[in-house]
Amino acid sequence: MKLILAPMEGVVDFHMRELLTDFGGFDLCVTEFVRVVDALLPPRVFFRYCPELNFSGKTKAGTPVRIQLLGQNAPILAENAVRAVELGSHGVDLNFGCPAKAVNKSKGGAVLLKEPEQIYQIVKAVRNAVPEKDEVSAKVRLGFDDSSQSQEIFDAVNSAGANSIAIHARTKRDGYRPPAYWEKIKPLKEKSNIEVVANGEVWNFEQYTLCKERSGCEHVMLGRGALAQPDLAAEIAARRLAKDYQPISWQAVLTHIVDSNMHCDGGNSERYFASRTKQWLAYLKLHYPEAEIFFEEIKRLKSSQEVLDKILQASNKVTSC
């Protein structure tokens, strides 16, 4: 029973993966997508998206990380997939679910859901190129405008030899609007042995349980729910084994932000820490009332140091880079 941290473009970067896996419970992380057009990318690109490659492809907590590729050129994607695993990625994931207009306009992401045959060719090329020991996975949606091609999409990934498929239980047109149609996953996987991962609208343990029941999946991918409740994976991992679980406090969340050393990253702009902290608070306030209050205190601050000072003050924590 795997819990996987979803690849969320512009949100779940190296620092957020480190933060969330520190709370425990996750079995795998998938990176933001690496865009592949018409060339084999240099190693520095993979290291930029996945600094964990410097540490055996794992987060500080020891959670394996898998690089995700996005594109539509099967042979070039295959070349880049080989490079990703050679550099230390724990397998390779293929993005067929991104709904962004800019991505779809250049024939990447969810727009490929209209072309199951092209999905097959991409997955097949990557699976043939990557060593058998390295897993190949794909992330899809139920369809583009509707779910009428969902079985074709599933069969394309399955018959191409992928090890697993994560299904975001909505169409591209649905975007991220609730609900997620978990029940539409179950009939897709009934006659297949491929590992199927359910994704979408899992915000708490009760929804996790309902998602598993309706989708028929043992494995679940957490996205925005884990941003709102950063110990959600840890709670699920404990409660599914009937263990007692003590939820983390708001104070502990602040302490984790400081301990992550996000504010020490000289490779990002001076405003990086401030903007990412505000972004995360937008999710945290869905679970912690204190987060909304704290956001009001820092929303006009632009300097990372100013934001850090506020966090240190609120957490009674001392830090140095």
Tab-separated table of C-alpha atoms in Angstrom:
chain	number	residue	atom	x	y	z
A	1	MET	CA	0.000	0.000	0.000
A	2	LYS	CA	1.961	2.973	-1.294
A	3	LEU	CA	1.453	6.645	-0.556
A	4	ILE	CA	2.959	8.837	-3.271
A	5	LEU	CA	3.535	12.587	-3.211
A	6	ALA	CA	2.038	14.055	-6.372
A	7	PRO	CA	4.063	16.140	-8.841
A	8	MET	CA	2.609	19.634	-8.578
A	9	GLU	CA	4.115	22.095	-11.025
A	10	GLY	CA	5.306	25.289	-9.372
A	11	VAL	CA	4.517	23.967	-5.896
A	12	VAL	CA	6.203	20.695	-4.972
A	13	ASP	CA	9.834	21.480	-5.662
A	14	PHE	CA	12.931	20.120	-3.926
A	15	HIS	CA	12.313	22.091	-0.737
A	16	MET	CA	8.661	21.128	-0.463
A	17	ARG	CA	9.484	17.465	-1.068
A	18	GLU	CA	12.025	17.647	1.739
A	19	LEU	CA	9.570	19.375	4.062
A	20	LEU	CA	6.701	16.972	3.451
A	21	THR	CA	8.710	13.754	3.519
A	22	ASP	CA	10.263	14.838	6.822
A	23	PHE	CA	6.829	14.386	8.381
A	24	GLY	CA	6.871	10.743	7.246
A	25	GLY	CA	4.452	8.376	5.545
A	26	PHE	CA	5.422	8.804	1.899
A	27	ASP	CA	6.869	5.900	-0.091
A	28	LEU	CA	7.752	7.845	-3.234
A	29	CYS	CA	7.904	11.405	-4.604
A	30	VAL	CA	7.532	12.489	-8.225
A	31	THR	CA	9.199	15.703	-9.402
A	32	GLU	CA	7.677	18.621	-11.258
A	33	PHE	CA	7.792	17.814	-14.971
A	34	VAL	CA	10.981	18.226	-16.961
A	35	ARG	CA	9.976	19.543	-20.364
A	36	VAL	CA	11.476	17.562	-23.268
A	37	VAL	CA	11.195	18.952	-26.795
A	38	ASP	CA	13.678	17.725	-29.394
A	39	ALA	CA	17.000	17.072	-27.672
A	40	LEU	CA	18.759	15.083	-24.985
A	41	LEU	CA	18.947	17.427	-22.017
A	42	PRO	CA	22.267	18.000	-20.226
A	43	PRO	CA	22.665	16.519	-16.732
A	44	ARG	CA	22.496	19.963	-15.110
A	45	VAL	CA	18.807	20.233	-16.071
A	46	PHE	CA	17.961	17.017	-14.234
A	47	PHE	CA	19.942	18.116	-11.188
A	48	ARG	CA	18.114	21.449	-11.198
A	49	TYR	CA	14.716	19.778	-11.060
A	50	CYS	CA	15.874	16.971	-8.812
A	51	PRO	CA	18.740	17.991	-6.482
A	52	GLU	CA	18.087	14.713	-4.669
A	53	LEU	CA	20.194	13.094	-7.414
A	54	ASN	CA	23.137	14.346	-5.361
A	55	PHE	CA	21.940	12.115	-2.512
A	56	SER	CA	21.251	8.765	-4.196
A	57	GLY	CA	17.952	10.081	-5.565
A	58	LYS	CA	16.349	10.350	-2.118
A	59	THR	CA	15.075	13.133	0.107
A	60	LYS	CA	16.785	13.849	3.406
A	61	ALA	CA	14.233	11.557	5.057
A	62	GLY	CA	15.196	8.719	2.684
A	63	THR	CA	12.141	8.837	0.410
A	64	PRO	CA	12.944	7.827	-3.212
A	65	VAL	CA	12.335	10.468	-5.886
A	66	ARG	CA	11.263	9.795	-9.480
A	67	ILE	CA	11.833	12.291	-12.280
A	68	GLN	CA	8.808	13.137	-14.415
A	69	LEU	CA	9.171	13.908	-18.114
A	70	LEU	CA	6.686	15.759	-20.309
A	71	GLY	CA	6.714	15.863	-24.094
A	72	GLN	CA	5.361	14.200	-27.231
A	73	ASN	CA	8.470	12.996	-29.086
A	74	ALA	CA	8.748	9.307	-28.164
A	75	PRO	CA	12.395	8.645	-29.191
A	76	ILE	CA	13.671	11.835	-27.513
A	77	LEU	CA	11.670	11.122	-24.357
A	78	ALA	CA	13.224	7.652	-24.301
A	79	GLU	CA	16.741	9.107	-24.503
A	80	ASN	CA	16.027	11.474	-21.655
A	81	ALA	CA	14.447	8.719	-19.593
A	82	VAL	CA	17.652	6.691	-19.874
A	83	ARG	CA	19.673	9.687	-18.762
A	84	ALA	CA	17.362	10.279	-15.793
A	85	VAL	CA	17.811	6.777	-14.405
A	86	GLU	CA	21.526	6.803	-15.151
A	87	LEU	CA	21.803	9.923	-13.004
A	88	GLY	CA	20.010	8.199	-10.129
A	89	SER	CA	16.269	8.753	-10.567
A	90	HIS	CA	14.201	5.949	-9.047
A	91	GLY	CA	12.482	5.110	-12.302
A	92	VAL	CA	10.854	7.628	-14.624
A	93	ASP	CA	7.328	9.034	-14.789
A	94	LEU	CA	5.544	10.320	-17.895
A	95	ASN	CA	3.116	13.239	-17.711
A	96	PHE	CA	-0.144	12.892	-19.626
A	97	GLY	CA	-2.230	14.884	-17.191
A	98	CYS	CA	-1.044	18.491	-17.008
A	99	PRO	CA	-4.022	20.723	-17.944
A	100	ALA	CA	-2.033	23.962	-18.424
A	101	LYS	CA	-2.908	25.737	-21.688
A	102	ALA	CA	0.704	26.604	-22.478
A	103	VAL	CA	1.716	22.963	-22.154
A	104	ASN	CA	-1.244	21.581	-24.085
A	105	LYS	CA	-0.764	24.135	-26.882
A	106	SER	CA	2.648	22.617	-27.604
A	107	LYS	CA	1.196	19.097	-27.564
A	108	GLY	CA	2.282	18.053	-24.120
A	109	GLY	CA	0.475	16.876	-21.004
A	110	ALA	CA	-3.281	16.303	-21.014
A	111	VAL	CA	-3.784	17.075	-24.710
A	112	LEU	CA	-2.244	13.668	-25.448
A	113	LEU	CA	-5.249	12.049	-23.764
A	114	LYS	CA	-6.975	12.632	-27.112
A	115	GLU	CA	-4.408	10.335	-28.749
A	116	PRO	CA	-4.127	7.001	-26.885
A	117	GLU	CA	-1.992	5.600	-29.717
A	118	GLN	CA	0.598	8.346	-29.158
A	119	ILE	CA	0.556	7.622	-25.423
A	120	TYR	CA	1.231	3.975	-26.270
A	121	GLN	CA	4.163	4.876	-28.521
A	122	ILE	CA	5.725	7.118	-25.871
A	123	VAL	CA	5.365	4.655	-23.008
A	124	LYS	CA	6.573	1.775	-25.217
A	125	ALA	CA	9.657	3.695	-26.375
A	126	VAL	CA	10.582	4.643	-22.816
A	127	ARG	CA	9.933	1.150	-21.454
A	128	ASN	CA	12.101	-0.408	-24.181
A	129	ALA	CA	14.915	2.045	-23.545
A	130	VAL	CA	15.031	2.031	-19.759
A	131	PRO	CA	16.633	-0.961	-17.997
A	132	GLU	CA	14.082	-3.494	-16.769
A	133	LYS	CA	15.035	-2.902	-13.126
A	134	ASP	CA	13.913	0.726	-13.378
A	135	GLU	CA	10.184	1.378	-13.142
A	136	VAL	CA	8.296	3.327	-15.773
A	137	SER	CA	5.083	4.990	-14.637
A	138	ALA	CA	2.546	7.321	-16.214
A	139	LYS	CA	0.191	9.924	-14.788
A	140	VAL	CA	-3.071	10.408	-16.664
A	141	ARG	CA	-6.575	11.794	-16.271
A	142	LEU	CA	-9.857	10.109	-17.147
A	143	GLY	CA	-9.905	11.944	-20.464
A	144	PHE	CA	-9.748	15.371	-22.077
A	145	ASP	CA	-13.291	16.724	-22.512
A	146	ASP	CA	-14.997	13.656	-21.035
A	147	SER	CA	-14.148	10.138	-19.899
A	148	SER	CA	-15.291	8.308	-23.039
A	149	GLN	CA	-11.700	7.322	-23.931
A	150	SER	CA	-10.621	6.390	-20.408
A	151	GLN	CA	-10.373	2.666	-21.175
A	152	GLU	CA	-8.327	3.326	-24.315
A	153	ILE	CA	-5.969	5.567	-22.370
A	154	PHE	CA	-5.572	2.982	-19.630
A	155	ASP	CA	-5.022	0.157	-22.113
A	156	ALA	CA	-2.409	2.204	-23.984
A	157	VAL	CA	-0.297	2.631	-20.857
A	158	ASN	CA	-0.841	-0.946	-19.733
A	159	SER	CA	-0.144	-2.655	-23.060
A	160	ALA	CA	2.983	-0.530	-23.577
A	161	GLY	CA	4.517	-2.218	-20.548
A	162	ALA	CA	4.439	0.473	-17.850
A	163	ASN	CA	4.888	-0.716	-14.280
A	164	SER	CA	2.251	1.595	-12.863
A	165	ILE	CA	-0.319	4.220	-13.764
A	166	ALA	CA	-1.572	7.073	-11.563
A	167	ILE	CA	-5.070	8.165	-12.498
A	168	HIS	CA	-6.242	11.641	-11.553
A	169	ALA	CA	-9.953	10.898	-11.336
A	170	ARG	CA	-11.061	13.925	-13.354
A	171	THR	CA	-10.857	15.029	-16.967
A	172	LYS	CA	-8.791	17.904	-18.285
A	173	ARG	CA	-12.003	19.927	-18.587
A	174	ASP	CA	-12.787	19.234	-14.915
A	175	GLY	CA	-9.448	20.762	-13.952
A	176	TYR	CA	-9.205	20.622	-10.165
A	177	ARG	CA	-12.879	21.172	-9.411
A	178	PRO	CA	-14.439	18.674	-7.015
A	179	PRO	CA	-15.532	15.999	-6.984
A	180	ALA	CA	-13.011	13.399	-8.074
A	181	TYR	CA	-14.720	10.452	-9.764
A	182	TRP	CA	-12.855	7.638	-7.986
A	183	GLU	CA	-15.516	5.102	-8.938
A	184	LYS	CA	-14.541	5.477	-12.615
A	185	ILE	CA	-11.109	4.004	-11.896
A	186	LYS	CA	-12.318	0.601	-10.678
A	187	PRO	CA	-13.690	-0.754	-13.999
A	188	LEU	CA	-10.516	0.322	-15.822
A	189	LYS	CA	-8.254	-1.871	-13.712
A	190	GLU	CA	-10.435	-4.933	-13.225
A	191	LYS	CA	-8.768	-7.136	-15.857
A	192	SER	CA	-5.267	-5.791	-15.464
A	193	ASN	CA	-2.244	-6.584	-13.302
A	194	ILE	CA	-0.658	-3.145	-13.643
A	195	GLU	CA	-0.218	-1.192	-10.411
A	196	VAL	CA	-2.892	1.499	-10.306
A	197	VAL	CA	-2.645	4.604	-8.134
A	198	ALA	CA	-5.741	6.705	-7.384
A	199	ASN	CA	-5.358	10.486	-7.223
A	200	GLY	CA	-7.618	13.456	-6.558
A	201	GLU	CA	-9.505	15.099	-3.659
A	202	VAL	CA	-7.935	13.146	-0.792
A	203	TRP	CA	-7.827	15.750	1.985
A	204	ASN	CA	-8.090	13.538	5.086
A	205	PHE	CA	-8.012	9.941	6.315
A	206	GLU	CA	-11.735	9.443	5.760
A	207	GLN	CA	-11.451	10.504	2.115
A	208	TYR	CA	-8.385	8.272	1.719
A	209	THR	CA	-10.455	5.306	2.915
A	210	LEU	CA	-13.365	6.237	0.640
A	211	CYS	CA	-11.019	6.725	-2.326
A	212	LYS	CA	-9.567	3.236	-1.866
A	213	GLU	CA	-13.009	1.704	-1.532
A	214	ARG	CA	-14.536	3.398	-4.593
A	215	SER	CA	-11.484	3.113	-6.860
A	216	GLY	CA	-10.475	-0.387	-5.832
A	217	CYS	CA	-6.876	0.851	-5.541
A	218	GLU	CA	-4.435	-0.074	-2.805
A	219	HIS	CA	-2.146	2.823	-3.733
A	220	VAL	CA	-3.021	6.513	-3.410
A	221	MET	CA	-1.319	9.716	-4.553
A	222	LEU	CA	-1.633	12.795	-2.341
A	223	GLY	CA	-1.381	16.328	-3.709
A	224	ARG	CA	-3.097	19.418	-2.326
A	225	GLY	CA	-4.328	17.462	0.698
A	226	ALA	CA	-0.737	16.964	1.811
A	227	LEU	CA	-0.035	20.678	1.433
A	228	ALA	CA	-3.025	21.543	3.606
A	229	GLN	CA	-2.170	18.903	6.201
A	230	PRO	CA	1.565	18.189	5.929
A	231	ASP	CA	1.393	15.134	8.187
A	232	LEU	CA	-1.510	13.580	6.244
A	233	ALA	CA	0.650	10.771	4.857
A	234	ALA	CA	2.029	10.056	8.318
A	235	GLU	CA	-1.496	9.939	9.767
A	236	ILE	CA	-2.706	7.600	7.019
A	237	ALA	CA	0.319	5.325	7.419
A	238	ALA	CA	-0.331	5.045	11.157
A	239	ARG	CA	-4.124	4.739	11.143
A	240	ARG	CA	-4.268	2.119	8.418
A	241	LEU	CA	-2.222	-0.057	10.813
A	242	ALA	CA	-4.612	0.809	13.655
A	243	LYS	CA	-1.917	2.768	15.471
A	244	ASP	CA	-2.612	5.817	17.592
A	245	TYR	CA	-1.679	9.059	15.915
A	246	GLN	CA	-1.109	12.474	17.420
A	247	PRO	CA	-1.580	15.259	14.819
A	248	ILE	CA	1.223	17.797	14.562
A	249	SER	CA	0.632	21.239	15.957
A	250	TRP	CA	0.833	24.562	14.148
A	251	GLN	CA	3.956	25.267	16.188
A	252	ALA	CA	5.562	22.101	14.804
A	253	VAL	CA	4.760	23.165	11.245
A	254	LEU	CA	6.572	26.461	11.778
A	255	THR	CA	9.541	24.640	13.292
A	256	HIS	CA	9.732	22.356	10.261
A	257	ILE	CA	9.771	25.355	7.931
A	258	VAL	CA	12.772	26.751	9.792
A	259	ASP	CA	14.559	23.400	9.992
A	260	SER	CA	14.138	22.847	6.249
A	261	ASN	CA	16.643	25.681	5.629
A	262	MET	CA	14.621	26.878	2.642
A	263	HIS	CA	15.693	30.356	3.638
A	264	CYS	CA	19.349	29.399	3.205
A	265	ASP	CA	19.157	28.481	-0.486
A	266	GLY	CA	21.425	30.939	-2.269
A	267	GLY	CA	20.517	29.352	-5.591
A	268	ASN	CA	17.075	30.956	-5.562
A	269	SER	CA	16.073	34.594	-5.712
A	270	GLU	CA	16.012	36.697	-2.567
A	271	ARG	CA	12.213	36.580	-2.569
A	272	TYR	CA	11.922	32.815	-3.062
A	273	PHE	CA	11.412	31.890	0.585
A	274	ALA	CA	8.878	34.670	1.130
A	275	SER	CA	6.780	33.796	-1.923
A	276	ARG	CA	6.863	30.040	-1.302
A	277	THR	CA	5.901	30.471	2.343
A	278	LYS	CA	2.897	32.598	1.366
A	279	GLN	CA	1.940	30.044	-1.290
A	280	TRP	CA	2.017	27.217	1.235
A	281	LEU	CA	0.021	29.203	3.789
A	282	ALA	CA	-2.813	29.373	1.255
A	283	TYR	CA	-3.088	25.599	1.590
A	284	LEU	CA	-2.256	25.351	5.296
A	285	LYS	CA	-5.103	27.679	6.248
A	286	LEU	CA	-7.531	25.002	5.037
A	287	HIS	CA	-6.415	22.873	7.983
A	288	TYR	CA	-4.887	25.314	10.460
A	289	PRO	CA	-6.835	28.465	11.443
A	290	GLU	CA	-3.527	29.918	12.662
A	291	ALA	CA	-2.191	29.898	9.111
A	292	GLU	CA	-4.756	32.449	7.950
A	293	ILE	CA	-3.835	34.760	10.814
A	294	PHE	CA	-0.143	34.337	10.084
A	295	PHE	CA	-0.686	35.016	6.378
A	296	GLU	CA	-2.302	38.344	7.225
A	297	GLU	CA	0.811	39.233	9.209
A	298	ILE	CA	3.256	38.556	6.381
A	299	LYS	CA	1.286	39.078	3.164
A	300	ARG	CA	2.800	42.515	2.506
A	301	LEU	CA	6.352	41.449	3.327
A	302	LYS	CA	8.587	40.921	0.305
A	303	SER	CA	11.945	40.129	1.880
A	304	SER	CA	12.691	36.511	2.762
A	305	GLN	CA	14.507	37.704	5.885
A	306	GLU	CA	11.430	39.611	7.058
A	307	VAL	CA	9.278	36.522	6.630
A	308	LEU	CA	11.856	34.332	8.346
A	309	ASP	CA	12.023	36.730	11.291
A	310	LYS	CA	8.249	36.461	11.701
A	311	ILE	CA	8.404	32.655	11.617
A	312	LEU	CA	11.249	32.581	14.118
A	313	GLN	CA	9.309	34.876	16.391
A	314	ALA	CA	6.176	32.727	16.158
A	315	SER	CA	8.032	29.436	16.605
A	316	ASN	CA	10.517	30.552	19.282
A	317	LYS	CA	13.192	29.011	17.099
A	318	VAL	CA	16.774	30.116	16.460
A	319	THR	CA	18.506	29.344	13.173
A	320	SER	CA	21.607	30.083	11.132
A	321	CYS	CA	22.607	29.132	7.600
